[in-house]
Coordinates of C-alpha atoms in Angstrom, one line a residue:
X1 CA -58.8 63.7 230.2
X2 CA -57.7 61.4 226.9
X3 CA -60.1 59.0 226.3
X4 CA -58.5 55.3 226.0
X5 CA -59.9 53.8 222.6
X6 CA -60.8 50.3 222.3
X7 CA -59.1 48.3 219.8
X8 CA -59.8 44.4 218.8
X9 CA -57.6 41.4 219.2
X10 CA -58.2 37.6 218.8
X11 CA -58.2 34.4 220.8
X12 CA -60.4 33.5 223.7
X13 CA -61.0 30.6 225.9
X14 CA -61.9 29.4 229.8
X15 CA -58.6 28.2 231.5
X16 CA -57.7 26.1 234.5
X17 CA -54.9 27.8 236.5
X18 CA -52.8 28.2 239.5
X19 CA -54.1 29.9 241.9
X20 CA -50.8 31.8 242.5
X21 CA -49.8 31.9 239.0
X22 CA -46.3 32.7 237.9
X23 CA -46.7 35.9 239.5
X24 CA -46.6 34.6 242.5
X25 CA -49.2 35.9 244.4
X26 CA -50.4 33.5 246.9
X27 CA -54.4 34.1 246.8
X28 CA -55.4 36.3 244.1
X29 CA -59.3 35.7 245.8
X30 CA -57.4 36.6 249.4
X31 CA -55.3 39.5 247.8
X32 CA -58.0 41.5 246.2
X33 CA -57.9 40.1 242.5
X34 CA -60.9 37.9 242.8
X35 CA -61.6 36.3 239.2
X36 CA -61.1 39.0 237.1
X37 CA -57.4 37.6 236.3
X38 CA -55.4 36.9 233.1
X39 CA -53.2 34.9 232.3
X40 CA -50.7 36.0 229.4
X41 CA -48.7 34.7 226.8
X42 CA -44.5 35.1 227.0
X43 CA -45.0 38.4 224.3
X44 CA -46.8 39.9 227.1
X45 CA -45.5 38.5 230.0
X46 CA -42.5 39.8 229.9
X47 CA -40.6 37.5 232.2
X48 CA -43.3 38.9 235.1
X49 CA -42.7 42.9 234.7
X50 CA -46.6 42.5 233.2
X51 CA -47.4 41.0 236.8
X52 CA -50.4 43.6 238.2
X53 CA -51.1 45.3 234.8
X54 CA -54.5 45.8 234.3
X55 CA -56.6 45.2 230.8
X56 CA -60.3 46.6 229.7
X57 CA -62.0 44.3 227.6
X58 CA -65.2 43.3 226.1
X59 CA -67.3 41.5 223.9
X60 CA -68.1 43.3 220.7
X61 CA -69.9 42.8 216.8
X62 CA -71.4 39.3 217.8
X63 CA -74.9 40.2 218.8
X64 CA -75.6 36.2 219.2
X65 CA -72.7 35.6 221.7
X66 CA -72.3 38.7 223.3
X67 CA -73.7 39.8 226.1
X68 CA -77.0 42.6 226.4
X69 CA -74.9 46.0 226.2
X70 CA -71.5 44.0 225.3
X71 CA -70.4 45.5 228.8
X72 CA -66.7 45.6 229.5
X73 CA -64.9 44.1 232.6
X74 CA -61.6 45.0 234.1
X75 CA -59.0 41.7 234.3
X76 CA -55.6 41.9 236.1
X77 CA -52.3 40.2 234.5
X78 CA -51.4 37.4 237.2
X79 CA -49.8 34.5 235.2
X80 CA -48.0 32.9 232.7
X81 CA -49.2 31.1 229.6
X82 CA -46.8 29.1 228.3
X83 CA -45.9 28.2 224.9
X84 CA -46.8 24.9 223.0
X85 CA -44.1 24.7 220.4
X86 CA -45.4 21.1 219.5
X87 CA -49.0 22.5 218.4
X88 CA -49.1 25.5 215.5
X89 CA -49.6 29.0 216.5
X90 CA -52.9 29.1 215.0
X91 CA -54.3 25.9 216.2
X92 CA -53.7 25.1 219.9
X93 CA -50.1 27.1 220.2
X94 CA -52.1 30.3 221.3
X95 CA -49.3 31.3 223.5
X96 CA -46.4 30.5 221.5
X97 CA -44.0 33.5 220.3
X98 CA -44.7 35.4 218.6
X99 CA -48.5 35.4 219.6
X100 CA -49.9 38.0 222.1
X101 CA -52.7 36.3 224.2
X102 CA -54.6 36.1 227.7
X103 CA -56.0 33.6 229.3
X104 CA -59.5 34.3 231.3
X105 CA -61.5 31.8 233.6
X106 CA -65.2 30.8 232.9
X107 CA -66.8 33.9 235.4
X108 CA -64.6 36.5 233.5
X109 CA -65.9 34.9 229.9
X110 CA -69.2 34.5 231.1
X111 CA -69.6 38.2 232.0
X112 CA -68.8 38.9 228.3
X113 CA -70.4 36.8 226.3
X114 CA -71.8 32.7 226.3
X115 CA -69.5 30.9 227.1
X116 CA -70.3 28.3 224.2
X117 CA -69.2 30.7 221.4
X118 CA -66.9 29.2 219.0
X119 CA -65.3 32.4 217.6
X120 CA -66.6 36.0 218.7
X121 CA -65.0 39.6 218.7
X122 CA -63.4 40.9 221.6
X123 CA -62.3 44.5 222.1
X124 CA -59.6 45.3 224.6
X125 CA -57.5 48.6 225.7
X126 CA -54.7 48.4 228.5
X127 CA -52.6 51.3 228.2
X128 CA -50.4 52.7 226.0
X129 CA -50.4 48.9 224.5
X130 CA -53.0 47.9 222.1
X131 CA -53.9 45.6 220.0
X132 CA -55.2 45.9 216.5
X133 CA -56.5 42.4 214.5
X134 CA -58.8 42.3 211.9
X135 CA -61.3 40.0 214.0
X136 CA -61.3 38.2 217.2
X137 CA -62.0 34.7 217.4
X138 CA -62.8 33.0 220.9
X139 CA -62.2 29.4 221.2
X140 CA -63.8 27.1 224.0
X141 CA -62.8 24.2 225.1
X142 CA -61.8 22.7 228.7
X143 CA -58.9 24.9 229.1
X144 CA -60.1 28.5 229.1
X145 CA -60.4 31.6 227.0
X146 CA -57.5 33.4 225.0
X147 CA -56.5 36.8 223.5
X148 CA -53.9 37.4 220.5
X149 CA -53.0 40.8 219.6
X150 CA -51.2 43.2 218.4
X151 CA -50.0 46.4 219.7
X152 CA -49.9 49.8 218.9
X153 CA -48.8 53.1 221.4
X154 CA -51.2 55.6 223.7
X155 CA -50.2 57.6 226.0
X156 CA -52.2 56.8 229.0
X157 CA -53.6 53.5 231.2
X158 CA -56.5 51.7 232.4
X159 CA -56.2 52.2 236.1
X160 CA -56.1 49.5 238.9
X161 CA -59.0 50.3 241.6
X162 CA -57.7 48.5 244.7
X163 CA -58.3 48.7 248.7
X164 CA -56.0 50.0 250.6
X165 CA -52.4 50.5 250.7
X166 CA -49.2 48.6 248.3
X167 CA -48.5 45.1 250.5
X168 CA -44.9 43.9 251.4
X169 CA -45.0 40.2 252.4
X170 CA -41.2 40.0 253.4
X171 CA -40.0 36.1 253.3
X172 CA -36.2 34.5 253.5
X173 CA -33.5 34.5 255.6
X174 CA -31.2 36.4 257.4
X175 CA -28.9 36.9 254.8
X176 CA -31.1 36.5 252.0
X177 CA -34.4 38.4 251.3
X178 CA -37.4 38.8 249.6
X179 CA -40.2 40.8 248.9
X180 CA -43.4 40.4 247.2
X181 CA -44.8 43.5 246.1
X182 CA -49.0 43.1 246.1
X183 CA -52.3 45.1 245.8
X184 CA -50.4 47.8 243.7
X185 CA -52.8 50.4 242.1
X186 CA -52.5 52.9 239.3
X187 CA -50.4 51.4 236.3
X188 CA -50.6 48.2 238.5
X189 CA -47.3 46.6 237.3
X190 CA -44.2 47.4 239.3
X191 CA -41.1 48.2 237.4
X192 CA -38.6 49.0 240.4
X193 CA -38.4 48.6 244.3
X194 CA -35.9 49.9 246.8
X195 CA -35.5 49.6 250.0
X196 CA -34.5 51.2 253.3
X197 CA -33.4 50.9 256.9
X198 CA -33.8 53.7 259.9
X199 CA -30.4 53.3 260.6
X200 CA -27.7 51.4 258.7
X201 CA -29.3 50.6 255.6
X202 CA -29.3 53.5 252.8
X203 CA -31.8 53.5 250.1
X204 CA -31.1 49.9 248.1
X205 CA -32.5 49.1 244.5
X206 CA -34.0 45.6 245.0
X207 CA -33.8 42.6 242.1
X208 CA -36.8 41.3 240.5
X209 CA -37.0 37.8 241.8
X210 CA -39.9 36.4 239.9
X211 CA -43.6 37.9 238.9
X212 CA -43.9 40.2 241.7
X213 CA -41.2 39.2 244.1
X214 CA -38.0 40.9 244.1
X215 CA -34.8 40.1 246.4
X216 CA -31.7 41.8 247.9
X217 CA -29.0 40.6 250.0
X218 CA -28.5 43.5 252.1
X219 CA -29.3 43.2 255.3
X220 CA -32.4 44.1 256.5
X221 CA -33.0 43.0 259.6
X222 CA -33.1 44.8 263.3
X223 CA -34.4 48.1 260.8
X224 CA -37.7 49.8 259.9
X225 CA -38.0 50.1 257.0
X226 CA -39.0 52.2 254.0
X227 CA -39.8 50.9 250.0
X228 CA -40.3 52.6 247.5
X229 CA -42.0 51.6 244.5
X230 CA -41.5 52.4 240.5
X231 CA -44.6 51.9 238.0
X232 CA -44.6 51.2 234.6
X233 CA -46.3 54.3 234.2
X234 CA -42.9 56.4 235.6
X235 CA -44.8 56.9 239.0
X236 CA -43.4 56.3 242.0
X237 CA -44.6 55.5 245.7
X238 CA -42.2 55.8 249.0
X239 CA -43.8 54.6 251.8
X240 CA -42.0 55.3 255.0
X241 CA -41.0 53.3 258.0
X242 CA -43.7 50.6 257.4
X243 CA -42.5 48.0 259.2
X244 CA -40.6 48.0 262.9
X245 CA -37.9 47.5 264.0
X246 CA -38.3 43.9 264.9
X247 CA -40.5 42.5 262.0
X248 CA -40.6 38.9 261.2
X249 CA -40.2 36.7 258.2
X250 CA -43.8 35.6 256.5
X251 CA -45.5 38.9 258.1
X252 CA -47.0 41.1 255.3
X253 CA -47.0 45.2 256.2
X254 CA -49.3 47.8 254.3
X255 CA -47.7 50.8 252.7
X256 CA -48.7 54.2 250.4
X257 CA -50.4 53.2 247.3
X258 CA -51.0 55.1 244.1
X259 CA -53.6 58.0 244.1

């Protein structure tokens, strides 16, 4: 087994945000996510293929801030933090490119260190994407807790734990459809989805929509049918015949998940 080191990176503060996020998951409470969810800036976002990825951090070299045993916590990527190109990068423009940053609510903070720090050091490892700063400072204020980093290369991932089975919540229309792709564990973030039917439909790459929804116009309905899903980590998970033949619009269906 390689061991995933920890590395530092800098910027953290509590955050307001949207339940769904840019993601686009509808109830990350609901879904399985609870609080332990980040929000990240456009470096890492990566127009939504970050969407499920799942980051290791913790508190660390701030015995007055950080928590007894600076334990580490396990946050999943569900959001967007925009850019604010009217404030500089290093004083309110956490987000803008070319910083590398997260977002983190008050409960996730809190489980880390007090949330009244001014600036602490955070570690953090993901996957083969770290990040490397000299110091980490964590800012609070009213609007939440941040990350900037750096990144360097390993070869393997923090894992995402999660109940049960890969979700499909099928939404649209009859001749156009889409997917959102939920719960997914392993590497977490989905890099691919096909799709197909018992009967007519042969196996059909699907388009990332947005976050974790992706879309097709081929038609799907009147079939059972089969996805198969691509992780960032080169994995992938075919889950067969998980829905009917007569499956409706809004109706989610539970499928194979990562080992």
């Amino acid at each position: 087994m390689v061991r995933i080191p920890f590395q530092k990176l800098l910027g953290l503060f509590l955050s307001e945000r949207h339940p769904g996020g840019a993601c686009n998951y509808k109830d990350v409470a609901g879904q399985g996510y609870g609080m332990n969810t980040a929000a990240l800036s456009s470096v890492l976002f990566k127009n939504g293929q970050a969407c499920g990825a799942c980051f290791e951090i913790k508190c660390a070299d701030n015995p007055q801030w950080c928590k007894l045993g600076q334990p580490s916590l396990i946050v999943t990527a569900t959001d967007h933090c925009p850019p604010n190109p009217s404030l500089p990068n290093d004083n309110g423009g956490w987000c803008n490119v070319p910083r590398e940053h997260f977002d983190v609510a008050k409960p996730v903070f809190s489980q880390l260190a007090e949330y009244e720090a001014g600036i602490i050091p955070i570690q953090y490892r993901r996957s083969h994407d770290f990040s490397i700063f000299s110091h980490l400072a964590i800012f609070y204020n009213l609007k939440g807790l941040s990350f900037l980093i750096k990144r360097v290369h390993f070869p393997c991932r923090v894992p995402c734990q999660k109940q049960g089975g890969i979700r499909f919540t099928i939404l649209g229309n009859p001749w156009f459809y889409q997917v959102i792709v939920w719960n997914v564990g392993g590497a977490g973030d989905v890099v691919g989805v096909q799709v197909k039917g018992d009967d007519k439909l042969k196996w059909t790459q699907m388009e990332r929509d947005w976050g974790t929804t992706w879309k097709t116009s081929a038609i799907l309905l009147g079939e059972s049918l089969s996805f198969r899903v691509s992780a960032s980590d080169d994995r992938d998970s075919t889950s067969w015949h998980v829905t009917p033949k007569n499956w409706q619009f809004g109706q989610t269906y539970e499928g194979k998940n990562f080992n």
